[in-house]
Short mmCIF file of C-alpha atoms and ligand atoms in Angstrom, two decimals:
data_model
loop_
_atom_site.label_atom_id
_atom_site.label_comp_id
_atom_site.label_asym_id
_atom_site.label_seq_id
_atom_site.Cartn_x
_atom_site.Cartn_y
_atom_site.Cartn_z
CA MET A 1 0.00 0.00 0.00
CA ILE A 2 1.27 3.47 -0.90
CA ILE A 3 1.29 6.12 1.84
CA GLN A 4 0.19 9.54 0.65
CA LEU A 5 2.20 12.46 1.85
CA GLN A 6 1.83 16.10 0.87
CA LEU A 7 4.29 18.96 1.20
CA LEU A 8 2.70 22.28 1.97
CA GLY A 9 3.99 25.62 3.13
CA ASN A 10 4.61 29.26 2.31
CA PRO A 11 6.34 29.98 -1.01
CA ASN A 12 10.11 29.61 -1.14
CA VAL A 13 10.61 27.61 2.06
CA GLY A 14 12.24 24.55 0.46
CA LYS A 15 9.32 22.23 -0.30
CA SER A 16 10.61 21.28 -3.75
CA THR A 17 14.15 20.86 -2.43
CA ILE A 18 12.84 18.36 0.12
CA PHE A 19 10.71 16.71 -2.57
CA ASN A 20 13.69 16.39 -4.94
CA ASN A 21 15.96 14.99 -2.25
CA LEU A 22 13.42 12.40 -1.15
CA THR A 23 12.17 11.31 -4.58
CA GLY A 24 15.30 11.83 -6.70
CA LEU A 25 13.21 13.94 -9.12
CA HIS A 26 14.07 17.43 -10.35
CA GLN A 27 11.34 19.90 -9.54
CA HIS A 28 12.35 23.49 -10.29
CA THR A 29 13.91 25.22 -7.29
CA GLY A 30 15.25 28.75 -7.00
CA ASN A 31 15.48 31.68 -4.69
CA TRP A 32 12.16 33.39 -5.36
CA PRO A 33 8.56 32.54 -4.49
CA GLY A 34 6.07 30.88 -6.83
CA LYS A 35 8.24 28.47 -8.84
CA THR A 36 6.08 25.43 -8.33
CA VAL A 37 2.88 26.16 -10.21
CA SER A 38 1.15 22.79 -10.22
CA ASN A 39 1.18 19.69 -8.04
CA ALA A 40 4.06 17.30 -8.71
CA SER A 41 4.25 13.78 -7.38
CA GLY A 42 6.97 11.21 -6.88
CA ILE A 43 7.76 8.11 -4.87
CA SER A 44 10.14 7.87 -1.92
CA LYS A 45 11.03 4.71 0.00
CA PHE A 46 11.38 4.72 3.78
CA ASN A 47 11.33 1.78 6.21
CA ASN A 48 10.45 -0.51 3.28
CA LYS A 49 7.30 1.45 2.60
CA ASP A 50 6.45 3.48 -0.51
CA PHE A 51 5.48 7.09 0.08
CA LEU A 52 3.72 9.05 -2.65
CA LEU A 53 4.92 12.60 -2.15
CA VAL A 54 2.97 15.53 -3.58
CA ASP A 55 4.75 18.89 -3.89
CA ILE A 56 2.08 21.58 -3.74
CA PRO A 57 2.57 25.21 -4.90
CA GLY A 58 3.46 27.49 -1.99
CA THR A 59 0.69 29.52 -0.39
CA TYR A 60 0.53 31.97 2.51
CA SER A 61 -2.98 31.01 3.54
CA ILE A 62 -5.77 28.55 2.76
CA MET A 63 -8.64 30.86 3.47
CA SER A 64 -9.81 30.62 -0.14
CA ASN A 65 -8.66 33.96 -1.45
CA SER A 66 -7.02 32.66 -4.60
CA GLN A 67 -6.92 29.61 -6.81
CA GLU A 68 -3.65 28.32 -5.26
CA GLU A 69 -5.18 28.57 -1.81
CA GLU A 70 -8.23 26.61 -2.90
CA ILE A 71 -6.07 23.91 -4.51
CA ALA A 72 -4.03 23.53 -1.33
CA ARG A 73 -7.09 23.52 0.93
CA ASP A 74 -9.02 21.03 -1.21
CA TYR A 75 -5.98 18.78 -1.27
CA ILE A 76 -5.89 18.63 2.52
CA CYS A 77 -9.65 18.13 2.82
CA PHE A 78 -10.36 15.77 -0.05
CA GLY A 79 -6.98 14.42 -1.21
CA ASN A 80 -6.94 11.88 1.63
CA PRO A 81 -3.29 12.41 2.58
CA ASP A 82 -1.98 10.08 5.28
CA CYS A 83 0.19 12.92 6.49
CA THR A 84 0.73 16.59 5.66
CA VAL A 85 4.23 17.99 6.04
CA ILE A 86 4.05 21.73 6.61
CA VAL A 87 7.41 23.21 5.68
CA VAL A 88 8.20 26.46 7.48
CA ASP A 89 11.07 28.91 7.22
CA ALA A 90 13.06 29.04 10.47
CA THR A 91 14.17 32.60 9.66
CA CYS A 92 10.61 33.97 9.65
CA LEU A 93 8.59 31.58 11.75
CA GLU A 94 5.80 33.98 12.66
CA ARG A 95 4.58 34.50 9.09
CA ASN A 96 4.75 30.75 8.45
CA LEU A 97 2.85 29.77 11.61
CA ASN A 98 -0.22 31.52 10.27
CA LEU A 99 -0.56 28.76 7.64
CA VAL A 100 0.35 26.05 10.16
CA TYR A 101 -2.54 27.05 12.42
CA GLN A 102 -4.95 27.21 9.51
CA ILE A 103 -4.01 23.66 8.46
CA LEU A 104 -4.13 22.36 12.02
CA GLU A 105 -7.76 23.42 12.12
CA ILE A 106 -8.43 20.90 9.33
CA THR A 107 -6.16 18.00 10.18
CA ASN A 108 -3.81 16.86 12.92
CA LYS A 109 -2.05 14.28 10.75
CA VAL A 110 0.70 16.80 10.42
CA VAL A 111 4.46 17.05 10.82
CA VAL A 112 5.88 20.56 10.96
CA CYS A 113 9.25 20.76 9.22
CA VAL A 114 11.27 23.77 10.34
CA ASN A 115 13.58 24.19 7.35
CA LEU A 116 16.48 26.54 6.55
CA LEU A 117 18.05 25.93 9.95
CA ASP A 118 21.45 26.84 8.47
CA GLU A 119 20.18 30.25 7.36
CA ALA A 120 18.60 30.77 10.77
CA LYS A 121 21.89 29.92 12.45
CA LYS A 122 23.71 32.48 10.29
CA LYS A 123 21.19 35.10 11.41
CA GLY A 124 21.61 34.11 15.06
CA ILE A 125 18.12 32.58 15.29
CA THR A 126 17.45 29.39 17.29
CA ILE A 127 14.05 27.72 17.29
CA LYS A 128 13.14 25.62 20.32
CA LEU A 129 11.62 22.75 18.37
CA ASP A 130 10.37 20.77 21.38
CA ARG A 131 8.52 23.75 22.77
CA LEU A 132 6.97 24.51 19.42
CA SER A 133 5.85 20.89 19.16
CA ALA A 134 4.28 21.05 22.63
CA HIS A 135 2.34 24.18 21.63
CA LEU A 136 1.13 22.85 18.31
CA GLY A 137 0.40 19.33 19.51
CA VAL A 138 2.13 17.75 16.49
CA PRO A 139 5.73 16.62 15.84
CA VAL A 140 8.18 19.35 14.83
CA VAL A 141 11.42 18.44 13.05
CA GLY A 142 14.32 20.73 12.10
CA THR A 143 15.90 20.30 8.63
CA ILE A 144 18.37 21.73 6.15
CA ALA A 145 16.68 20.56 2.96
CA ARG A 146 19.85 20.74 0.87
CA LYS A 147 21.43 18.14 3.19
CA LYS A 148 19.66 14.86 2.55
CA LYS A 149 20.74 13.27 5.82
CA THR A 150 18.74 15.86 7.80
CA LEU A 151 15.57 14.54 6.15
CA PHE A 152 15.80 11.14 7.87
CA LYS A 153 14.25 12.41 11.09
CA LEU A 154 11.50 14.08 9.09
CA MET A 155 10.58 10.84 7.34
CA SER A 156 10.77 8.99 10.62
CA SER A 157 8.21 11.37 12.19
CA VAL A 158 6.03 11.14 9.10
CA TYR A 159 6.17 7.36 9.31
CA ASN A 160 5.07 7.40 12.95
CA ILE A 161 2.15 9.70 12.15
CA CYS A 162 1.07 7.46 9.27
CA ILE A 163 1.05 4.27 11.33
CA SER A 164 -0.50 5.84 14.42
CA GLN A 165 -4.20 5.24 14.97
CA ASN A 166 -4.57 8.35 17.09
CA ASN A 167 -7.46 10.41 15.73
CA THR A 168 -7.95 12.77 18.63
CA PHE A 169 -7.88 16.38 17.59
CA THR A 170 -5.96 18.97 19.51
CA HIS A 171 -7.24 22.36 18.43
CA PRO A 172 -4.46 24.80 19.14
CA ILE A 173 -6.64 27.81 18.33
CA SER A 174 -9.66 28.89 20.37
CA TYR A 175 -11.77 31.91 19.49
CA ASN A 176 -13.81 34.04 21.87
CA LYS A 177 -16.62 32.46 23.89
CA THR A 178 -19.48 33.53 21.58
CA ILE A 179 -17.74 32.20 18.46
CA GLU A 180 -16.92 28.93 20.24
CA ASN A 181 -20.59 28.57 21.29
CA CYS A 182 -21.72 29.17 17.73
CA ILE A 183 -19.23 26.59 16.43
CA SER A 184 -20.61 24.05 18.93
CA ILE A 185 -24.23 24.67 17.83
CA ILE A 186 -23.43 23.87 14.18
CA GLN A 187 -20.95 21.14 15.06
CA ASN A 188 -23.50 19.18 17.14
CA GLN A 189 -25.93 19.28 14.24
CA LEU A 190 -23.29 18.23 11.70
CA ILE A 191 -22.27 15.24 13.84
CA ASP A 192 -25.90 14.12 13.91
CA SER A 193 -26.54 14.74 10.22
CA ILE A 194 -23.35 13.64 8.46
CA PRO A 195 -21.54 10.59 9.77
CA ASN A 196 -17.86 10.08 8.81
CA LEU A 197 -17.03 13.52 7.53
CA PHE A 198 -13.47 13.85 6.14
CA ASN A 199 -10.94 13.64 8.97
CA ASN A 200 -13.96 13.60 11.26
CA ASN A 201 -13.33 17.28 11.45
CA TYR A 202 -16.69 18.78 12.22
CA ARG A 203 -15.29 21.77 14.06
CA TRP A 204 -13.50 23.29 11.08
CA LEU A 205 -16.50 22.81 8.79
CA SER A 206 -18.75 24.39 11.43
CA LEU A 207 -16.49 27.42 11.50
CA LYS A 208 -16.60 27.70 7.70
CA LEU A 209 -20.39 27.39 7.69
CA LEU A 210 -20.53 30.09 10.34
CA GLU A 211 -18.46 32.27 8.01
CA ASN A 212 -20.87 31.50 5.14
CA ASN A 213 -17.98 30.20 3.08
CA TYR A 214 -19.86 29.08 -0.02
CA LYS A 215 -16.73 27.92 -1.82
CA ILE A 216 -16.22 25.22 0.81
CA ILE A 217 -19.87 24.26 0.61
CA ASP A 218 -19.46 23.89 -3.20
CA SER A 219 -16.24 21.87 -2.79
CA ILE A 220 -17.96 19.50 -0.37
CA GLU A 221 -20.74 19.01 -2.88
CA THR A 222 -18.24 18.39 -5.72
CA HIS A 223 -15.91 16.05 -3.84
CA LEU A 224 -18.22 14.29 -1.37
CA ASN A 225 -21.57 14.71 -3.08
CA ILE A 226 -23.05 16.10 0.13
CA LYS A 227 -25.53 18.96 -0.27
CA LEU A 228 -25.09 20.58 3.15
CA LEU A 229 -27.58 23.38 2.64
CA ASN A 230 -30.33 21.01 1.53
CA ASN A 231 -30.49 19.71 5.08
CA PRO A 232 -33.03 21.82 7.04
CA HIS A 233 -31.50 20.88 10.41
CA ILE A 234 -28.06 22.13 9.36
CA ASN A 235 -29.61 25.29 7.89
CA ASN A 236 -31.50 25.82 11.11
CA SER A 237 -28.37 25.44 13.25
CA ILE A 238 -26.52 27.96 11.04
CA ASP A 239 -29.39 30.43 11.49
CA VAL A 240 -29.40 29.95 15.27
CA ALA A 241 -25.62 30.45 15.40
CA ASN A 242 -25.79 33.53 13.14
CA ASN A 243 -28.48 35.07 15.34
CA LEU A 244 -26.37 34.44 18.42
CA LEU A 245 -23.44 36.18 16.72
CA LEU A 246 -25.55 39.21 15.82
CA GLU A 247 -27.02 39.39 19.33
CA ASN A 248 -23.45 39.74 20.54
CA GLY A 249 -22.65 42.41 17.95
CA ILE A 250 -20.50 40.14 15.77
CA THR A 251 -21.22 40.92 12.11
CA SER A 252 -19.74 38.72 9.36
CA ASN A 253 -16.87 41.19 8.87
CA ILE A 254 -16.08 41.25 12.59
CA LEU A 255 -16.19 37.43 12.59
CA LYS A 256 -13.70 37.19 9.70
CA ASN A 257 -11.41 39.76 11.29
CA THR A 258 -11.58 38.00 14.66
CA ILE A 259 -10.66 34.63 13.12
CA VAL A 260 -7.71 36.10 11.20
CA SER A 261 -6.46 38.23 14.08
CA THR A 262 -6.73 35.38 16.62
CA ILE A 263 -4.49 33.22 14.43
CA LEU A 264 -2.05 36.07 13.79
CA PHE A 265 -1.89 36.95 17.46
CA ARG A 266 -1.27 33.31 18.42
CA SER A 267 1.47 33.02 15.76
CA GLU A 268 3.20 36.07 17.15
CA GLU A 269 2.85 34.92 20.74
CA ILE A 270 4.26 31.45 20.06
CA THR A 271 7.07 32.75 17.86
CA ILE A 272 8.24 35.02 20.65
CA GLU A 273 8.16 32.10 23.05
CA VAL A 274 10.04 29.57 20.93
CA THR A 275 12.60 31.83 19.26
CA GLU A 276 15.96 32.83 20.67
CA TYR A 277 18.05 35.57 19.06
CA THR A 278 21.77 35.95 19.42
CA LYS A 279 23.23 38.97 17.71
CA ASN A 280 26.38 38.28 15.80
CA LYS A 281 28.63 40.29 13.51
CA HIS A 282 27.39 38.40 10.47
CA THR A 283 23.76 39.36 11.19
CA GLU A 284 24.61 43.02 11.68
CA LEU A 285 26.60 43.10 8.45
CA MET A 286 23.81 41.39 6.52
CA VAL A 287 21.25 43.89 7.83
CA LYS A 288 23.49 46.77 6.69
CA ILE A 289 23.97 45.25 3.23
CA ASP A 290 20.26 44.55 2.97
CA LYS A 291 19.44 48.19 3.78
CA LEU A 292 21.89 49.38 1.16
CA LEU A 293 20.50 47.09 -1.54
CA THR A 294 16.84 47.88 -0.93
CA SER A 295 16.72 51.49 0.26
CA LYS A 296 15.02 54.05 -1.99
CA LEU A 297 18.17 56.12 -2.29
CA THR A 298 20.76 53.46 -3.03
CA GLY A 299 18.78 50.40 -4.21
CA ILE A 300 18.12 51.44 -7.83
CA PRO A 301 21.60 53.00 -8.50
CA ILE A 302 23.30 49.86 -7.14
CA MET A 303 21.02 47.75 -9.32
CA PHE A 304 22.05 49.74 -12.42
CA LEU A 305 25.71 49.38 -11.47
CA PHE A 306 25.21 45.60 -11.14
CA PHE A 307 23.41 45.45 -14.50
CA ALA A 308 26.13 47.54 -16.16
CA PHE A 309 28.88 45.34 -14.70
CA ILE A 310 27.18 42.09 -15.71
CA PHE A 311 26.41 43.28 -19.24
CA TRP A 312 29.95 44.63 -19.58
CA LEU A 313 31.38 41.32 -18.39
CA THR A 314 29.07 39.40 -20.71
CA ILE A 315 29.61 41.55 -23.82
CA VAL A 316 33.20 42.82 -23.49
CA GLY A 317 34.57 40.07 -21.26
CA SER A 318 33.33 37.30 -23.56
CA ASN A 319 35.44 38.71 -26.44
CA TYR A 320 38.55 37.12 -24.93
CA PRO A 321 37.32 33.52 -24.67
CA SER A 322 35.59 34.04 -28.07
CA LYS A 323 38.89 35.02 -29.66
CA PHE A 324 40.63 32.11 -27.94
CA LEU A 325 38.04 29.59 -29.17
CA SER A 326 38.05 31.02 -32.68
CA ASN A 327 41.88 30.68 -32.83
CA ILE A 328 41.67 27.05 -31.76
CA PHE A 329 38.97 26.33 -34.35
CA GLU A 330 41.10 28.07 -37.01
CA ILE A 331 44.12 25.89 -36.18
CA LEU A 332 41.91 22.80 -36.30
CA GLU A 333 40.43 23.95 -39.61
CA ASN A 334 43.91 24.20 -41.17
CA LYS A 335 44.75 20.72 -39.91
CA LEU A 336 41.49 19.34 -41.30
CA LEU A 337 42.20 21.00 -44.69
CA ILE A 338 45.63 19.32 -44.80
CA LEU A 339 44.00 15.99 -43.94
CA PHE A 340 41.35 16.38 -46.64
CA ASN A 341 44.05 17.30 -49.22
CA THR A 342 46.12 14.27 -48.21
CA ILE A 343 43.22 11.90 -48.79
CA HIS A 344 42.47 13.70 -52.13
CA SER A 345 38.98 14.67 -51.15
CA PRO A 346 37.12 16.37 -54.02
CA ASN A 347 36.85 20.16 -53.76
CA TRP A 348 33.06 20.22 -53.47
CA LEU A 349 33.15 17.81 -50.48
CA THR A 350 35.91 19.78 -48.71
CA SER A 351 33.92 22.99 -49.25
CA ILE A 352 30.68 21.53 -47.86
CA LEU A 353 32.30 19.92 -44.82
CA ILE A 354 35.03 22.41 -43.90
CA SER A 355 34.09 25.83 -45.33
CA GLY A 356 30.38 25.18 -44.82
CA MET A 357 29.53 22.97 -41.88
CA TYR A 358 32.69 23.13 -39.76
CA ARG A 359 33.24 26.90 -40.14
CA THR A 360 29.58 27.78 -39.39
CA LEU A 361 29.53 25.53 -36.36
CA SER A 362 32.82 26.91 -35.03
CA TRP A 363 31.60 30.52 -35.51
CA ILE A 364 28.39 29.78 -33.64
CA ILE A 365 30.24 28.10 -30.78
CA SER A 366 32.94 30.74 -30.43
CA VAL A 367 30.45 33.63 -30.59
CA MET A 368 27.56 32.19 -28.53
CA LEU A 369 29.17 29.94 -25.94
CA PRO A 370 31.31 32.48 -23.99
CA PRO A 371 28.52 35.04 -23.31
CA MET A 372 26.19 32.24 -22.23
CA ALA A 373 28.87 30.63 -20.07
CA ILE A 374 29.39 34.00 -18.36
CA PHE A 375 25.81 35.30 -18.15
CA PHE A 376 23.96 32.25 -16.86
CA PRO A 377 26.32 31.36 -13.98
CA LEU A 378 26.28 35.05 -12.97
CA PHE A 379 22.49 34.95 -13.06
CA THR A 380 22.50 31.83 -10.86
CA ILE A 381 24.86 33.47 -8.36
CA LEU A 382 22.57 36.52 -8.14
CA GLU A 383 19.58 34.25 -7.71
CA ASP A 384 21.15 32.09 -5.01
CA SER A 385 22.61 35.04 -3.15
CA GLY A 386 19.11 36.47 -2.82
CA TYR A 387 19.89 39.69 -4.75
CA LEU A 388 17.34 38.95 -7.48
CA PRO A 389 14.34 39.05 -5.11
CA ARG A 390 15.71 42.37 -3.81
CA ILE A 391 15.80 43.76 -7.35
CA ALA A 392 12.21 42.59 -7.74
CA PHE A 393 11.36 44.36 -4.47
CA ASN A 394 12.99 47.60 -5.70
CA LEU A 395 11.11 47.49 -9.00
CA ASP A 396 7.80 46.37 -7.54
CA CYS A 397 6.58 49.95 -7.10
CA ILE A 398 7.45 50.89 -10.67
CA PHE A 399 5.68 47.85 -12.11
CA GLN A 400 2.66 48.62 -9.97
CA LYS A 401 2.58 52.20 -11.28
CA ALA A 402 2.52 50.70 -14.77
CA ASN A 403 -0.66 48.93 -13.60
CA THR A 404 0.76 45.43 -13.57
CA SER A 405 -0.10 43.19 -10.64
CA ARG A 406 2.47 42.64 -7.88
CA LYS A 407 3.04 39.09 -9.08
CA ALA A 408 3.49 40.27 -12.67
CA GLY A 409 5.98 42.84 -11.42
CA LEU A 410 8.13 40.13 -9.89
CA ASN A 411 7.79 37.88 -12.92
CA ASN A 412 8.77 40.73 -15.25
CA VAL A 413 12.06 41.13 -13.43
CA TYR A 414 12.83 37.45 -13.78
CA GLY A 415 11.53 37.47 -17.32
CA VAL A 416 13.81 40.36 -18.29
CA TRP A 417 16.75 38.50 -16.81
CA VAL A 418 16.07 35.09 -18.29
N1 GTP B 501 20.52 27.45 2.81
C1 GTP B 501 19.43 26.70 2.56
N2 GTP B 501 18.79 26.87 1.41
C2 GTP B 501 17.69 26.11 1.18
C3 GTP B 501 17.22 25.17 2.11
N3 GTP B 501 16.11 24.60 1.61
C4 GTP B 501 15.88 25.16 0.40
N4 GTP B 501 16.84 26.07 0.15
C5 GTP B 501 16.95 26.94 -1.03
O1 GTP B 501 15.82 27.80 -0.96
C6 GTP B 501 15.35 28.10 -2.27
C7 GTP B 501 13.87 27.77 -2.38
O2 GTP B 501 13.71 26.36 -2.34
P1 GTP B 501 12.51 25.64 -3.12
O3 GTP B 501 12.63 24.18 -2.81
O4 GTP B 501 12.46 26.04 -4.54
O5 GTP B 501 11.27 26.27 -2.36
P2 GTP B 501 9.70 25.97 -2.55
O6 GTP B 501 9.12 25.98 -1.19
O7 GTP B 501 9.48 24.74 -3.36
O8 GTP B 501 9.26 27.26 -3.34
P3 GTP B 501 7.92 27.48 -4.22
O9 GTP B 501 7.74 26.30 -5.12
O10 GTP B 501 8.20 28.74 -4.98
O11 GTP B 501 6.80 27.65 -3.24
C8 GTP B 501 16.24 27.30 -3.22
O12 GTP B 501 17.26 28.18 -3.69
C9 GTP B 501 16.83 26.21 -2.35
O13 GTP B 501 18.09 25.77 -2.80
C10 GTP B 501 17.95 25.01 3.35
O14 GTP B 501 17.61 24.25 4.24
N5 GTP B 501 19.05 25.81 3.50
MG1 MG B 502 8.51 24.48 -5.12
#
């Protein structure tokens, strides 16, 4: 039997790197968010069991605000994963915990993978993994995705979750008393009306019904063929709960804001508790460089200087290896001509092979290869060093003024470069 495992998390936290290392496949990775655009799957073996891993596009939330969020959410609810690995970035835990809490409301078959521990160490950040695990009620494992051996513990935790029969939910988030009462009203009715709901998670669905989240209601109809709103008892319980909310002055906007802010507040609170900062020289230097590269005054001029240097290196610098290659090809051409004369090759054949094919090919190689061999590695260095996302950040405003979306702004920068 194949065990289904899905990798979820914010964009650019190392999901595909983990996926590649575990499956041996080659999903696109790089130092900017939004590379993985559709689900990818592959098999990994652990403890003599086959795991079907699904690499899901990164998302900051699953509250159904965009298509990616809906894909991720539906995958957790209806994809029947045996375990969900939520990959988080150790260098900015608070932002990542927001998604962790949202997923923990749906399922507790979760392992939290705190990745980029090496980057966190460089920045003087230590995450107390045990404490985080105690707060979340699920296993938490630290990894450096680029180092395959660090993934053993992750797979071991995943394995334990998959074989465990423990279905008790620990809900790490509680809302205010009125909202909790309203959840209970709908939840009791759902338990009576719909046996065996996915993950047996009636609480989360009750919350979504309280929010009037029609997209979830549609998804449940599509995936489970359950028409929730056709059931008068469920409808009645939603009405009772909504009236209770209004009696307590909680409109639908206040409800949404309360849910979001409760999760954000909890993420902040827990991050403060489980994170330790030690200032080091490296961190201070990086902060200074970061300011220089992204400030309004210096960011754009430095970017132009970088561009100028890279184009100069690519255009002027490549002349030297071009000349070198062309000289070598010329020497080889003379030797080939001598060889062809020695074997009395007819003139037309020598012309086609040497003056035609060989010379064209050698021109193309000597002219095209050096600029590419200079430009693309430089591009990769910029990408891996994290300067490219900073350029995108600097240009974001300009692209927005040109009425492109924020995402398009970022893509344009990469597009221009590639
Ligand atoms: N230093 C370090 N770099 C890492 C680690 N894990 C991933 N990376 C790098 O982080 C970048 C992003 O990794 P990806 O695997 O593409 O991230 P992702 O979560 O799949 O990103 P999206 O598909 O865009 O959501 C890549 O340049 C990786 O090489 C890690 O533990 N340490
Ligand atoms: Mg990816």
